[in-house]
XYZ file of C-alpha atoms in Angstrom:
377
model
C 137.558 107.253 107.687
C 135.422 107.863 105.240
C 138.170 107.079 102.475
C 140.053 104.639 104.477
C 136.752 102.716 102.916
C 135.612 104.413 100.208
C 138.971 106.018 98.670
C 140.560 104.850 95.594
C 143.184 102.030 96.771
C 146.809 102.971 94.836
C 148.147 99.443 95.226
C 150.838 100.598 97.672
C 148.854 100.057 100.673
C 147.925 103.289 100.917
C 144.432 105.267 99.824
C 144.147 108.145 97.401
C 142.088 111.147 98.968
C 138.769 111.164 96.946
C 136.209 112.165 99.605
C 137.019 116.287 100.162
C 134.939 118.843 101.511
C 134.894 119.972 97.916
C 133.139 117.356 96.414
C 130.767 115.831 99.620
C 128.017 117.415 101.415
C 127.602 116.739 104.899
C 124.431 117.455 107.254
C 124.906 117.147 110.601
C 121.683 115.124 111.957
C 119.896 113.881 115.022
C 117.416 113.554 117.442
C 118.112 114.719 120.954
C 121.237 114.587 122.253
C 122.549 113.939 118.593
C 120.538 116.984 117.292
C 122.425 119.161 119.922
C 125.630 117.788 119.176
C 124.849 118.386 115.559
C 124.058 121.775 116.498
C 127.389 122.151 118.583
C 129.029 120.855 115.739
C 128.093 123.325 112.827
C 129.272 126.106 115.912
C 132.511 124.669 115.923
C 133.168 124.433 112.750
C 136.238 126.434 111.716
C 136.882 124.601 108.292
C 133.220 124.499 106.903
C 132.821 120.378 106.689
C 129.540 120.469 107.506
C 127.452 122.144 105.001
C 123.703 121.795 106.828
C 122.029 120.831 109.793
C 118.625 119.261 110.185
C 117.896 117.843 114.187
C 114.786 117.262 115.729
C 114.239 118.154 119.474
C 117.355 119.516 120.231
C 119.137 119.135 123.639
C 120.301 122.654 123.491
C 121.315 124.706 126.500
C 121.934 128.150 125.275
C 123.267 130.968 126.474
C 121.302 132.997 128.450
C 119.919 136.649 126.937
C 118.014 138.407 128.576
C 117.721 140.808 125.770
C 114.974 139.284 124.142
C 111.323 137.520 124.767
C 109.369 134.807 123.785
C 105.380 134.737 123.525
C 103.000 132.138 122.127
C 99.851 133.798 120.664
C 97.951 135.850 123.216
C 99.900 133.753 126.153
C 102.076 135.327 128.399
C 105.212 137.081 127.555
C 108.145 134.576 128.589
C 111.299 136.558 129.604
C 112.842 134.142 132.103
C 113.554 131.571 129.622
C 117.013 129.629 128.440
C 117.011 127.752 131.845
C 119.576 124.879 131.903
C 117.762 120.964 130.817
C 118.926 120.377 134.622
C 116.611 123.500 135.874
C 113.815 122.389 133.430
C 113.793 118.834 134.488
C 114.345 119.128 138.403
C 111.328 121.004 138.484
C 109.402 118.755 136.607
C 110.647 115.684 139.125
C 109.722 117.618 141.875
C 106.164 119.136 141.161
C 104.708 116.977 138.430
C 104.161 114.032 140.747
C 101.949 116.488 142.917
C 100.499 118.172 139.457
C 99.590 115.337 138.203
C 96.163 115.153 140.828
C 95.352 118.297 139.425
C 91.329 118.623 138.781
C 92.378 120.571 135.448
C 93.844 117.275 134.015
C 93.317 114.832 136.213
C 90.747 112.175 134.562
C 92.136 113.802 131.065
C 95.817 112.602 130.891
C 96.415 109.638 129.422
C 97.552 106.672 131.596
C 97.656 109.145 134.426
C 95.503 107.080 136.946
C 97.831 103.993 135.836
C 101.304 104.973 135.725
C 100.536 107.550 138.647
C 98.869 106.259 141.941
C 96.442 109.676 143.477
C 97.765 108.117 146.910
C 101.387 108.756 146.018
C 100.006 111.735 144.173
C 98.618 113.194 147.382
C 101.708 112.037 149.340
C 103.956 114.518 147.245
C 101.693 117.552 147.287
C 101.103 117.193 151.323
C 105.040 117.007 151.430
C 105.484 120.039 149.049
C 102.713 121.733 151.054
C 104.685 121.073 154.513
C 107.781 122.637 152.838
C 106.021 125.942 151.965
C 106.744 124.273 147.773
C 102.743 124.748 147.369
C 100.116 126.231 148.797
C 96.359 125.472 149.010
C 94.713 123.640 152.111
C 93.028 120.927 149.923
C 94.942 118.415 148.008
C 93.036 120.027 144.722
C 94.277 123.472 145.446
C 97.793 121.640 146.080
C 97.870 120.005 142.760
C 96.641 123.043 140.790
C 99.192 125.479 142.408
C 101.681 122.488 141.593
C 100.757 122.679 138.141
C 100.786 126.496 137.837
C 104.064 126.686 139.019
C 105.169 124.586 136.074
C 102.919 126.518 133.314
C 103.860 130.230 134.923
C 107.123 129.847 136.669
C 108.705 127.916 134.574
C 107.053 128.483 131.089
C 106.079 124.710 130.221
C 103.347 125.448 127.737
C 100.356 124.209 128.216
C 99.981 121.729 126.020
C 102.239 119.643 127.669
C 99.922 119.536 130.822
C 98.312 116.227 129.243
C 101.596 114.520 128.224
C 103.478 115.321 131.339
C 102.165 112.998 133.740
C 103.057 110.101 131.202
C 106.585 111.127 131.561
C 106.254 111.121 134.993
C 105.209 107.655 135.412
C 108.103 106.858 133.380
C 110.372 108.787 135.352
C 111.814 110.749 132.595
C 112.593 114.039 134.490
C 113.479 112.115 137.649
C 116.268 110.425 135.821
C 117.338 112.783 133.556
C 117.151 115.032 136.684
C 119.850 112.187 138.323
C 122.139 111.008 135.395
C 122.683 114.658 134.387
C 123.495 115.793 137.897
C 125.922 113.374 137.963
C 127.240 114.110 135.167
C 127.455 117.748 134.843
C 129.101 117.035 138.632
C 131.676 114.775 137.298
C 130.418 112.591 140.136
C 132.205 109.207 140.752
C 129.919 105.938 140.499
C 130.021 105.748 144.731
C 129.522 109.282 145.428
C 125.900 108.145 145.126
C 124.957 111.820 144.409
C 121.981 112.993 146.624
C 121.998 109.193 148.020
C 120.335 107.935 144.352
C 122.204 105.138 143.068
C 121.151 102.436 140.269
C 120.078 98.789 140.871
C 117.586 95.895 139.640
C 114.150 95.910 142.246
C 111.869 93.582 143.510
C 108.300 94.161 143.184
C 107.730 96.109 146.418
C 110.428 98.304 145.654
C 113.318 96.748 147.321
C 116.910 95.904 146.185
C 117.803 92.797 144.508
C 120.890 91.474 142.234
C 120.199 92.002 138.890
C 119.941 88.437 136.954
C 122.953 87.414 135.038
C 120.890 87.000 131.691
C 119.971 90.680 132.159
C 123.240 91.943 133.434
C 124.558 90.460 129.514
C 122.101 91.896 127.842
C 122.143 95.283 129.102
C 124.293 96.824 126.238
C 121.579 95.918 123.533
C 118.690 95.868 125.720
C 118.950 99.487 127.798
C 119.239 102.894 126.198
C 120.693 104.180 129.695
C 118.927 106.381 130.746
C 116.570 104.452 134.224
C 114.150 102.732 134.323
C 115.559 100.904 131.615
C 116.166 96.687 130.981
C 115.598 95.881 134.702
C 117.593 98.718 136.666
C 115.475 101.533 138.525
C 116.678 104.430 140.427
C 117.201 103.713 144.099
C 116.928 106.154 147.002
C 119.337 104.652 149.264
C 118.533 107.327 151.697
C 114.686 106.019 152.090
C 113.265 105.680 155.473
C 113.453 101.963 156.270
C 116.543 100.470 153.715
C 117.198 101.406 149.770
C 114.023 101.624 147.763
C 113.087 102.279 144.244
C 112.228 105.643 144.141
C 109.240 106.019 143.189
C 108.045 103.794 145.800
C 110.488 105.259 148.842
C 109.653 107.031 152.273
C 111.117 110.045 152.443
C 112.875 110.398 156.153
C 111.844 114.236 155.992
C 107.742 112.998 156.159
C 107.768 109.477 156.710
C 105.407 108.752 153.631
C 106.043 107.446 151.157
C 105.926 110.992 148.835
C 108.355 109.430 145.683
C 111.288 110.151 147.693
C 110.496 114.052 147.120
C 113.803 114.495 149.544
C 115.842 113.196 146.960
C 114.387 115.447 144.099
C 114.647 118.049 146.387
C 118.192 117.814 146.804
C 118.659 117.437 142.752
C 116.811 120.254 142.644
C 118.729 122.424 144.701
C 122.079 121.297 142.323
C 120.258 122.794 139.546
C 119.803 126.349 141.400
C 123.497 126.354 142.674
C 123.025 125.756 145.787
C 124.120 122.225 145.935
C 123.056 120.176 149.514
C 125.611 117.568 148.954
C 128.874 119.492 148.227
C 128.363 123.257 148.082
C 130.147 123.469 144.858
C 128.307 124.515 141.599
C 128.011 122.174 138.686
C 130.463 123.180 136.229
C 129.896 121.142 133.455
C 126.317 122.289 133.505
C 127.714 125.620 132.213
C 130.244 123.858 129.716
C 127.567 122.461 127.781
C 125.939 126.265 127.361
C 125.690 126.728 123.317
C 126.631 130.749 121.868
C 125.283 130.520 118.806
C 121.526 129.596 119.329
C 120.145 133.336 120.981
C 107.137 111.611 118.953
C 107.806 108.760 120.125
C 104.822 106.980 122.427
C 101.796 107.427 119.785
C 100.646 103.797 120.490
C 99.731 104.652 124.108
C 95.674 105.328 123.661
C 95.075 108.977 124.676
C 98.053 109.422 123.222
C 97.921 108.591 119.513
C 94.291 110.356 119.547
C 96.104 113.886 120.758
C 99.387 114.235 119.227
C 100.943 113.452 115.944
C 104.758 112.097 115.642
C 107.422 114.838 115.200
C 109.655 112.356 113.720
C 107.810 112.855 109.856
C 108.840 116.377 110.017
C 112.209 115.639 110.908
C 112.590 113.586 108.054
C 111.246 115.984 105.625
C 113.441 117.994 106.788
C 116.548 116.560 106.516
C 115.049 116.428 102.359
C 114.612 119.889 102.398
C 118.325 120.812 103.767
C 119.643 118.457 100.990
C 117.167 120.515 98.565
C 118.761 123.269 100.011
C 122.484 122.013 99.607
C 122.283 120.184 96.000
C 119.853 122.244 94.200
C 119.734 125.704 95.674
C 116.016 125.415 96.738
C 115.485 127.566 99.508
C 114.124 127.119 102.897
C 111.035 127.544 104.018
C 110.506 130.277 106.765
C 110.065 128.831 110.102
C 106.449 128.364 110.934
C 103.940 126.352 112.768
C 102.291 123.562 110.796
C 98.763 123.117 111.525
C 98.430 118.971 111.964
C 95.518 117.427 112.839
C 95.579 114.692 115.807
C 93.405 111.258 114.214
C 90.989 111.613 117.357
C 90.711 107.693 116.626
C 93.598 105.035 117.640
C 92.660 102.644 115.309
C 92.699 105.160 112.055
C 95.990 105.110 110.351
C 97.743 108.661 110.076
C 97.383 110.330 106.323
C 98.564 113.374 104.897
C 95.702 115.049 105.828
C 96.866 114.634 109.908
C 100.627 115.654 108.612
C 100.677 118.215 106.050
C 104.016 119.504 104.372
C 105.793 121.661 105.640
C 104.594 124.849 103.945
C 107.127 126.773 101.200
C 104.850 130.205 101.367
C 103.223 129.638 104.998
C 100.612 132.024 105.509
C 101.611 135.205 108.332
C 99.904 133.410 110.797
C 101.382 130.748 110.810
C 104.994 132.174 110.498
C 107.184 132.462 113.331
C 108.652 135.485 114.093
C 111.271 137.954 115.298
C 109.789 141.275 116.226
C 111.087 143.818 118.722
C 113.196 141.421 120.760
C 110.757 138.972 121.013
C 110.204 135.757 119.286
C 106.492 135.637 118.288
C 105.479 131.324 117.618
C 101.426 131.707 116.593
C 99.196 129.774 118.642
């Protein structure tokens, strides 16, 4: 393709081949999904076209090792780690909602107390409670067991606690948790996989057409993944008729709990032992990598706490070319100590995003020692 356009025309109709592996470099590059296909990629690459890779947040599902560790400073020692994005994320659908009343970050979180109603919050950890998923006789005790089965169990470091309920008012997890299932399941469009399907909503939750205007602007407008450009997830198995999830009655309680039946059935895909069909999810495993052993600053509470991760993907996709055309090396992996603004309204400066360091200092390097990977605190 690339000399289809750029290759030297011989007159003939056809194009002299220019543009060789020889004489182009090629990083593979994204963010996401792209950086783990970039990463999949450079794996698969049996005739060395791509010469680098520089992704930010990878989607990578790797392998599972059990040979090795991971620890973050003095935290605890995380063996049961590679889980599948599936595991990760139906876990996240199913206890965050309940986590998010936790009196540890509560009042703290921003946008929690708008994008997360404590009535629907309760709801879910009552639910979870009646299921033997939490345990604690007050809705506090609920929510912190809630959230210390995401920080322990399943290793989501704590400095997430803050940022996850955001997600979860955006319903991240809950439809990653549903468009992955389906597709790792090679579902059709009317299995309706754990009775979730897609549709436009009213304001109370219920199903409507989607307007026509919307329905033709969908391929620009959405990024599709739900809630996206007017479509919402629907439970279609919610007590009463087909509700938007997050404001559905699950028929298991008859409250309205964020349709926790629903994410408990995801769920139970992701721990093969799948409710609806009793068959695994084989494309979960086809996705497994072998070779591998910021985006909402302008929400306040945000902005004032984190710093975008997008600068240092940038800088490094200039240090792989560094790398590639003029034999500069790396830098060792490391942690690089930013510094959140505090204020919304103070613009960011190098001093909140310093370089990535050439000669970090040892504690700031990351590490691998004695099959385990050290990452300083």
């Amino acid at each position: 393709m690339l000399n289809a356009k750029f290759g030297r025309e011989l007159g003939n109709g056809e194009t002299l081949i220019t543009i060789t592996p020889k004489n182009t470099l090629v990083i593979a590059s994204s963010v996401s999904n792209g950086g783990g296909s970039s990463v999949r990629a450079a794996e698969q690459d049996k005739h060395d076209l791509i010469d680098g890779v520089a992704v930010s947040e990878p989607n990578v599902n790797p392998e599972v090792d059990t040979g090795f560790s991971i620890r973050q400073g003095d935290g605890p020692v995380i063996s049961n780690h590679s889980r599948s994005l599936l595991d990760y994320t139906t876990a996240l659908a199913v206890w965050q909602g309940c986590a998010n009343q936790a009196p540890a970050i509560r009042d703290d979180a921003p946008l929690n107390g708008v994008f997360n109603p404590p009535a629907i919050g309760e709801n879910i950890c009552n639910s979870l409670a009646n299921k033997g998923l939490v345990s604690g006789a007050t809705l506090d005790d609920r929510a912190t067991d809630a959230l210390r089965m995401l920080n322990e169990e399943f290793a989501i470091q704590p400095e997430q606690n803050l940022l996850a309920p955001v997600h979860f008012g955006l319903a991240v997890a809950q439809s990653i948790s549903m468009t992955y299932a389906n597709a790792y399941g090679r579902a059709a469009v009317e299995a309706r996989l754990c009775d979730l399907s897609l549709a436009a909503t009213d304001g109370a939750g219920a199903f409507q057409p989607l307007p026509a205007g919307a329905e033709a602007a969908l391929f620009s407008a959405s990024n599709g993944i739900p809630p996206t450009a007017g479509v919402n997830i629907v439970y279609d198995g919610a007590e009463g008729q087909p509700t938007h999830l997050a404001a559905s009655v699950s028929p298991s309680s008859s409250q309205p709990d964020y349709g926790l039946d629903a994410l408990l059935c995801l769920r139970s895909l992701a721990q093969d032992s799948n409710a609806v069909t009793g068959a695994p999810l084989e494309g979960e495993e086809a996705v497994r990598a072998d070779a591998i052993a910021g985006g909402m600053n302008g929400f306040p509470g945000v902005a004032d706490r984190y710093v975008p991760l997008h600068h240092y993907y940038f800088q490094a996709l200039d240090l792989v070319w560094a790398t590639l055309k003029n034999k500069q090396p790396l830098p060792p992996s490391q942690v690089v100590r930013t510094l959140p603004r505090g204020d919304i309204g103070t613009p960011l400066s190098e001093a909140n995003l310093p370089d990535i360091d050439p000669d970090p200092e040892s504690g700031d390097r990351i590490v691998f020692v004695n099959n385990q990977l050290r990452i300083p605190e």
